[in-house]
Amino acid sequence: AQSVSQHNHHVILSEAASLELGCNYSYGGTVNLFWYVQYPGQHLQLLLKYFSGDPLVKGIKGFEAEFIKSKFSFNLRKPSVQWSDTAEYFCAVILYNQGGKLIFGQGTELSVKP
Amino acid sequence: GAVVSQHPSRVICKSGTSVKIECRSLDFQATTMFWYRQFPKQSLMLMATSNEGSKATYEQGVEKDKFLINHASLTLSTLTVTSAHPEDSSFYICSAPPTGQETQYFGPGTRLLVL
């Protein structure tokens, strides 16, 4: 069955620390992957997406993610986090053979201490 | 960018009543919209796919007679929670990809509290 797994449930960092959030997927078809962010009290916003081409994808606010097909992974990274990055982060894969629906990971709560 | 709105943003209702939640794409058309449910500190669970001009597709375990979906136009989908009970209290979120695109844009969500 298709699934997305995020290993870290809650990550606590100090400002300026580097961030890496893990995401692994299980899906046999064409893989298009997304990272969404949900700031406290706000709706989900797209951080970045991978469809094809360069496996290193750059998104908004200094985030990037690397698609490693051999590892079925799409980890999210940021060299130096800020307090304003405190949010919930969701990895998702789109299922084209099921009408384009998204399957989400469990989410990772990131808390950045000032 | 593409904007999706939801109305109402929060609703409190008595057990046994029905509640309608609207999802609108404000600046694009969407032949497909998706409805999710999110419990506190948990991920989004897809409930159903709303298709303009045809019946919605429900995920396994979601009661179609309880969660009525109507995709009235290319910019509007509604979710009606019928005979709501306290266990239906949750955060309901819709999303829509512009027709022909894959990226989904999310609404701000509707918090439902059933007393």
mmCIF file of C-alpha atoms in Angstrom:
data_model
loop_
_atom_site.group_PDB
_atom_site.id
_atom_site.type_symbol
_atom_site.label_atom_id
_atom_site.label_comp_id
_atom_site.label_asym_id
_atom_site.label_seq_id
_atom_site.Cartn_x
_atom_site.Cartn_y
_atom_site.Cartn_z
ATOM 1 C CA ALA A 1 0.000 0.000 0.000
ATOM 2 C CA GLN A 2 1.119 3.521 -0.666
ATOM 3 C CA SER A 3 2.363 5.389 2.344
ATOM 4 C CA VAL A 4 4.510 8.261 3.507
ATOM 5 C CA SER A 5 6.527 8.063 6.683
ATOM 6 C CA GLN A 6 8.074 10.929 8.611
ATOM 7 C CA HIS A 7 10.488 9.691 11.217
ATOM 8 C CA ASN A 8 10.611 12.685 13.483
ATOM 9 C CA HIS A 9 7.455 13.577 15.343
ATOM 10 C CA HIS A 10 8.808 16.551 17.242
ATOM 11 C CA VAL A 11 12.084 18.325 16.636
ATOM 12 C CA ILE A 12 13.395 21.054 18.900
ATOM 13 C CA LEU A 13 16.226 23.264 17.688
ATOM 14 C CA SER A 14 17.891 26.490 18.621
ATOM 15 C CA GLU A 15 18.003 29.343 16.169
ATOM 16 C CA ALA A 16 20.744 29.042 13.558
ATOM 17 C CA ALA A 17 20.898 25.272 13.902
ATOM 18 C CA SER A 18 20.657 23.165 10.766
ATOM 19 C CA LEU A 19 17.527 21.202 10.046
ATOM 20 C CA GLU A 20 16.869 17.915 8.340
ATOM 21 C CA LEU A 21 13.452 16.275 8.451
ATOM 22 C CA GLY A 22 13.160 12.766 7.133
ATOM 23 C CA CYS A 23 10.508 11.557 4.707
ATOM 24 C CA ASN A 24 10.263 8.121 3.124
ATOM 25 C CA TYR A 25 7.578 6.976 0.749
ATOM 26 C CA SER A 26 6.248 3.707 -0.516
ATOM 27 C CA TYR A 27 4.759 4.031 -3.973
ATOM 28 C CA GLY A 28 5.510 2.159 -7.172
ATOM 29 C CA GLY A 29 4.299 4.648 -9.728
ATOM 30 C CA THR A 30 5.571 7.980 -10.986
ATOM 31 C CA VAL A 31 6.652 9.873 -7.912
ATOM 32 C CA ASN A 32 5.824 13.488 -7.353
ATOM 33 C CA LEU A 33 6.545 14.690 -3.849
ATOM 34 C CA PHE A 34 5.650 17.731 -1.798
ATOM 35 C CA TRP A 35 6.530 19.391 1.453
ATOM 36 C CA TYR A 36 3.839 21.518 3.042
ATOM 37 C CA VAL A 37 4.135 23.710 6.126
ATOM 38 C CA GLN A 38 1.384 24.632 8.571
ATOM 39 C CA TYR A 39 2.216 27.592 10.790
ATOM 40 C CA PRO A 40 0.273 27.857 14.044
ATOM 41 C CA GLY A 41 -3.278 28.843 13.302
ATOM 42 C CA GLN A 42 -2.732 28.976 9.561
ATOM 43 C CA HIS A 43 -3.534 26.775 6.609
ATOM 44 C CA LEU A 44 -1.158 24.505 4.776
ATOM 45 C CA GLN A 45 1.234 26.201 2.428
ATOM 46 C CA LEU A 46 3.410 24.641 -0.221
ATOM 47 C CA LEU A 47 7.118 24.771 0.635
ATOM 48 C CA LEU A 48 8.453 22.935 -2.380
ATOM 49 C CA LYS A 49 7.731 20.121 -4.768
ATOM 50 C CA TYR A 50 9.575 17.592 -6.875
ATOM 51 C CA PHE A 51 8.186 16.470 -10.202
ATOM 52 C CA SER A 52 11.212 15.631 -12.308
ATOM 53 C CA GLY A 53 14.663 16.845 -13.231
ATOM 54 C CA ASP A 54 17.192 17.994 -10.649
ATOM 55 C CA PRO A 55 16.612 15.889 -7.531
ATOM 56 C CA LEU A 56 17.696 18.803 -5.348
ATOM 57 C CA VAL A 57 14.721 21.089 -5.132
ATOM 58 C CA LYS A 58 14.782 24.561 -3.673
ATOM 59 C CA GLY A 59 11.680 26.030 -2.115
ATOM 60 C CA ILE A 60 10.586 29.133 -0.317
ATOM 61 C CA LYS A 61 12.142 30.571 2.837
ATOM 62 C CA GLY A 62 15.494 28.882 2.299
ATOM 63 C CA PHE A 63 14.200 25.318 2.405
ATOM 64 C CA GLU A 64 15.393 22.604 0.074
ATOM 65 C CA ALA A 65 14.760 18.903 -0.331
ATOM 66 C CA GLU A 66 16.579 16.103 -2.046
ATOM 67 C CA PHE A 67 14.845 13.274 -3.853
ATOM 68 C CA ILE A 68 16.879 10.075 -3.564
ATOM 69 C CA LYS A 69 15.099 7.432 -5.591
ATOM 70 C CA SER A 70 17.246 4.543 -4.369
ATOM 71 C CA LYS A 71 16.366 5.357 -0.785
ATOM 72 C CA PHE A 72 12.731 6.271 -1.455
ATOM 73 C CA SER A 73 13.435 9.456 0.444
ATOM 74 C CA PHE A 74 12.654 13.144 0.137
ATOM 75 C CA ASN A 75 14.259 14.808 3.143
ATOM 76 C CA LEU A 76 13.715 18.465 3.905
ATOM 77 C CA ARG A 77 16.663 20.637 4.872
ATOM 78 C CA LYS A 78 17.475 24.164 5.929
ATOM 79 C CA PRO A 79 20.996 25.297 6.821
ATOM 80 C CA SER A 80 19.970 27.739 9.540
ATOM 81 C CA VAL A 81 16.536 27.792 11.118
ATOM 82 C CA GLN A 82 14.776 30.806 12.545
ATOM 83 C CA TRP A 83 12.222 31.126 15.302
ATOM 84 C CA SER A 84 9.635 31.879 12.612
ATOM 85 C CA ASP A 85 10.147 28.386 11.183
ATOM 86 C CA THR A 86 8.271 26.953 14.148
ATOM 87 C CA ALA A 87 5.472 25.004 12.502
ATOM 88 C CA GLU A 88 4.182 21.591 11.505
ATOM 89 C CA TYR A 89 5.778 20.112 8.388
ATOM 90 C CA PHE A 90 4.103 17.526 6.193
ATOM 91 C CA CYS A 91 5.579 15.410 3.441
ATOM 92 C CA ALA A 92 3.175 14.130 0.784
ATOM 93 C CA VAL A 93 3.119 12.050 -2.363
ATOM 94 C CA ILE A 94 0.583 12.396 -5.129
ATOM 95 C CA LEU A 95 -1.123 9.269 -6.435
ATOM 96 C CA TYR A 96 -1.833 9.721 -10.111
ATOM 97 C CA ASN A 97 -3.471 6.327 -10.399
ATOM 98 C CA GLN A 98 -6.014 7.391 -7.786
ATOM 99 C CA GLY A 99 -7.268 10.644 -9.149
ATOM 100 C CA GLY A 100 -4.352 12.759 -8.052
ATOM 101 C CA LYS A 101 -5.000 12.538 -4.336
ATOM 102 C CA LEU A 102 -2.288 13.305 -1.830
ATOM 103 C CA ILE A 103 -1.086 10.913 0.825
ATOM 104 C CA PHE A 104 0.440 12.715 3.787
ATOM 105 C CA GLY A 105 3.028 11.679 6.288
ATOM 106 C CA GLN A 106 2.300 11.938 9.975
ATOM 107 C CA GLY A 107 3.809 15.377 10.203
ATOM 108 C CA THR A 108 6.773 16.730 12.136
ATOM 109 C CA GLU A 109 6.380 19.478 14.656
ATOM 110 C CA LEU A 110 9.362 21.813 14.619
ATOM 111 C CA SER A 111 9.962 24.068 17.585
ATOM 112 C CA VAL A 112 12.737 26.633 17.249
ATOM 113 C CA LYS A 113 13.965 28.236 20.441
ATOM 114 C CA PRO A 114 14.994 31.888 20.158
ATOM 115 C CA GLY B 1 -1.086 32.548 -6.193
ATOM 116 C CA ALA B 2 -4.086 30.267 -6.104
ATOM 117 C CA VAL B 3 -6.417 30.940 -3.187
ATOM 118 C CA VAL B 4 -8.902 28.576 -1.605
ATOM 119 C CA SER B 5 -11.413 29.774 0.954
ATOM 120 C CA GLN B 6 -13.624 27.915 3.376
ATOM 121 C CA HIS B 7 -16.754 28.996 5.143
ATOM 122 C CA PRO B 8 -17.399 28.999 7.988
ATOM 123 C CA SER B 9 -14.046 29.065 9.719
ATOM 124 C CA ARG B 10 -15.556 27.575 12.833
ATOM 125 C CA VAL B 11 -18.934 26.261 13.804
ATOM 126 C CA ILE B 12 -20.502 24.955 16.959
ATOM 127 C CA CYS B 13 -23.639 22.885 16.665
ATOM 128 C CA LYS B 14 -25.845 20.619 18.683
ATOM 129 C CA SER B 15 -25.709 16.874 18.320
ATOM 130 C CA GLY B 16 -28.109 15.655 15.661
ATOM 131 C CA THR B 17 -28.010 18.741 13.485
ATOM 132 C CA SER B 18 -26.419 19.051 10.058
ATOM 133 C CA VAL B 19 -23.606 21.384 9.173
ATOM 134 C CA LYS B 20 -22.592 22.567 5.717
ATOM 135 C CA ILE B 21 -19.031 23.622 4.949
ATOM 136 C CA GLU B 22 -18.190 25.436 1.728
ATOM 137 C CA CYS B 23 -14.923 25.306 -0.158
ATOM 138 C CA ARG B 24 -14.294 27.823 -2.911
ATOM 139 C CA SER B 25 -11.454 28.341 -5.318
ATOM 140 C CA LEU B 26 -11.295 32.106 -5.637
ATOM 141 C CA ASP B 27 -9.086 32.705 -8.640
ATOM 142 C CA PHE B 28 -9.024 29.438 -10.517
ATOM 143 C CA GLN B 29 -11.266 26.619 -11.613
ATOM 144 C CA ALA B 30 -11.031 23.160 -10.136
ATOM 145 C CA THR B 31 -12.764 20.123 -11.541
ATOM 146 C CA THR B 32 -11.540 18.192 -8.523
ATOM 147 C CA MET B 33 -11.448 19.179 -4.875
ATOM 148 C CA PHE B 34 -10.387 17.137 -1.884
ATOM 149 C CA TRP B 35 -11.761 17.015 1.634
ATOM 150 C CA TYR B 36 -9.536 16.141 4.582
ATOM 151 C CA ARG B 37 -9.999 15.721 8.276
ATOM 152 C CA GLN B 38 -7.279 16.612 10.739
ATOM 153 C CA PHE B 39 -7.274 15.643 14.375
ATOM 154 C CA PRO B 40 -5.141 17.583 16.871
ATOM 155 C CA LYS B 41 -1.444 16.909 16.472
ATOM 156 C CA GLN B 42 -2.121 14.480 13.643
ATOM 157 C CA SER B 43 -1.803 14.407 9.910
ATOM 158 C CA LEU B 44 -4.446 15.081 7.305
ATOM 159 C CA MET B 45 -6.630 12.127 6.429
ATOM 160 C CA LEU B 46 -8.281 12.227 3.049
ATOM 161 C CA MET B 47 -12.027 11.739 3.346
ATOM 162 C CA ALA B 48 -13.189 12.073 -0.225
ATOM 163 C CA THR B 49 -12.491 13.420 -3.668
ATOM 164 C CA SER B 50 -15.109 15.815 -4.964
ATOM 165 C CA ASN B 51 -15.658 15.777 -8.712
ATOM 166 C CA GLU B 52 -17.524 18.496 -10.571
ATOM 167 C CA GLY B 53 -20.471 17.001 -12.402
ATOM 168 C CA SER B 54 -20.206 13.542 -10.910
ATOM 169 C CA LYS B 55 -20.370 11.691 -7.630
ATOM 170 C CA ALA B 56 -17.689 12.070 -5.016
ATOM 171 C CA THR B 57 -15.234 9.275 -4.370
ATOM 172 C CA TYR B 58 -14.999 8.331 -0.718
ATOM 173 C CA GLU B 59 -12.051 6.806 1.076
ATOM 174 C CA GLN B 60 -12.445 3.496 2.803
ATOM 175 C CA GLY B 61 -14.194 3.844 6.130
ATOM 176 C CA VAL B 62 -15.816 7.203 5.348
ATOM 177 C CA GLU B 63 -19.609 7.088 5.419
ATOM 178 C CA LYS B 64 -20.919 8.706 2.269
ATOM 179 C CA ASP B 65 -24.386 9.125 3.724
ATOM 180 C CA LYS B 66 -22.989 10.995 6.681
ATOM 181 C CA PHE B 67 -20.556 13.200 4.815
ATOM 182 C CA LEU B 68 -22.447 14.477 1.793
ATOM 183 C CA ILE B 69 -20.359 16.133 -0.869
ATOM 184 C CA ASN B 70 -21.663 18.269 -3.689
ATOM 185 C CA HIS B 71 -19.420 19.835 -6.303
ATOM 186 C CA ALA B 72 -21.864 22.389 -7.616
ATOM 187 C CA SER B 73 -19.560 24.283 -9.930
ATOM 188 C CA LEU B 74 -15.940 24.569 -10.985
ATOM 189 C CA THR B 75 -15.270 26.840 -8.025
ATOM 190 C CA LEU B 76 -17.430 25.400 -5.249
ATOM 191 C CA SER B 77 -17.612 22.165 -3.319
ATOM 192 C CA THR B 78 -19.659 21.636 -0.172
ATOM 193 C CA LEU B 79 -19.325 19.097 2.597
ATOM 194 C CA THR B 80 -22.397 18.484 4.725
ATOM 195 C CA VAL B 81 -21.974 16.628 7.973
ATOM 196 C CA THR B 82 -25.381 15.113 8.567
ATOM 197 C CA SER B 83 -26.714 14.295 12.018
ATOM 198 C CA ALA B 84 -23.482 15.413 13.580
ATOM 199 C CA HIS B 85 -22.253 13.792 16.765
ATOM 200 C CA PRO B 86 -19.488 14.813 19.169
ATOM 201 C CA GLU B 87 -17.088 12.357 17.555
ATOM 202 C CA ASP B 88 -17.425 14.343 14.317
ATOM 203 C CA SER B 89 -15.760 17.295 16.009
ATOM 204 C CA SER B 90 -12.619 17.958 14.065
ATOM 205 C CA PHE B 91 -10.807 20.261 11.695
ATOM 206 C CA TYR B 92 -12.039 19.887 8.140
ATOM 207 C CA ILE B 93 -9.801 21.094 5.342
ATOM 208 C CA CYS B 94 -10.370 21.252 1.614
ATOM 209 C CA SER B 95 -7.856 21.528 -1.167
ATOM 210 C CA ALA B 96 -8.004 22.058 -4.887
ATOM 211 C CA PRO B 97 -5.555 21.830 -7.753
ATOM 212 C CA PRO B 98 -6.184 24.220 -10.625
ATOM 213 C CA THR B 99 -7.571 22.220 -13.531
ATOM 214 C CA GLY B 100 -4.704 20.589 -15.381
ATOM 215 C CA GLN B 101 -2.212 21.085 -12.563
ATOM 216 C CA GLU B 102 -1.018 18.751 -9.831
ATOM 217 C CA THR B 103 -0.220 21.123 -6.998
ATOM 218 C CA GLN B 104 -3.007 21.360 -4.467
ATOM 219 C CA TYR B 105 -3.829 24.585 -2.677
ATOM 220 C CA PHE B 106 -5.388 24.325 0.724
ATOM 221 C CA GLY B 107 -8.183 26.197 2.380
ATOM 222 C CA PRO B 108 -7.794 27.590 5.902
ATOM 223 C CA GLY B 109 -9.936 24.845 7.390
ATOM 224 C CA THR B 110 -13.175 24.715 9.333
ATOM 225 C CA ARG B 111 -13.189 23.790 12.978
ATOM 226 C CA LEU B 112 -16.347 21.895 13.871
ATOM 227 C CA LEU B 113 -17.404 21.384 17.461
ATOM 228 C CA VAL B 114 -20.450 19.230 18.094
ATOM 229 C CA LEU B 115 -21.915 19.529 21.561
#
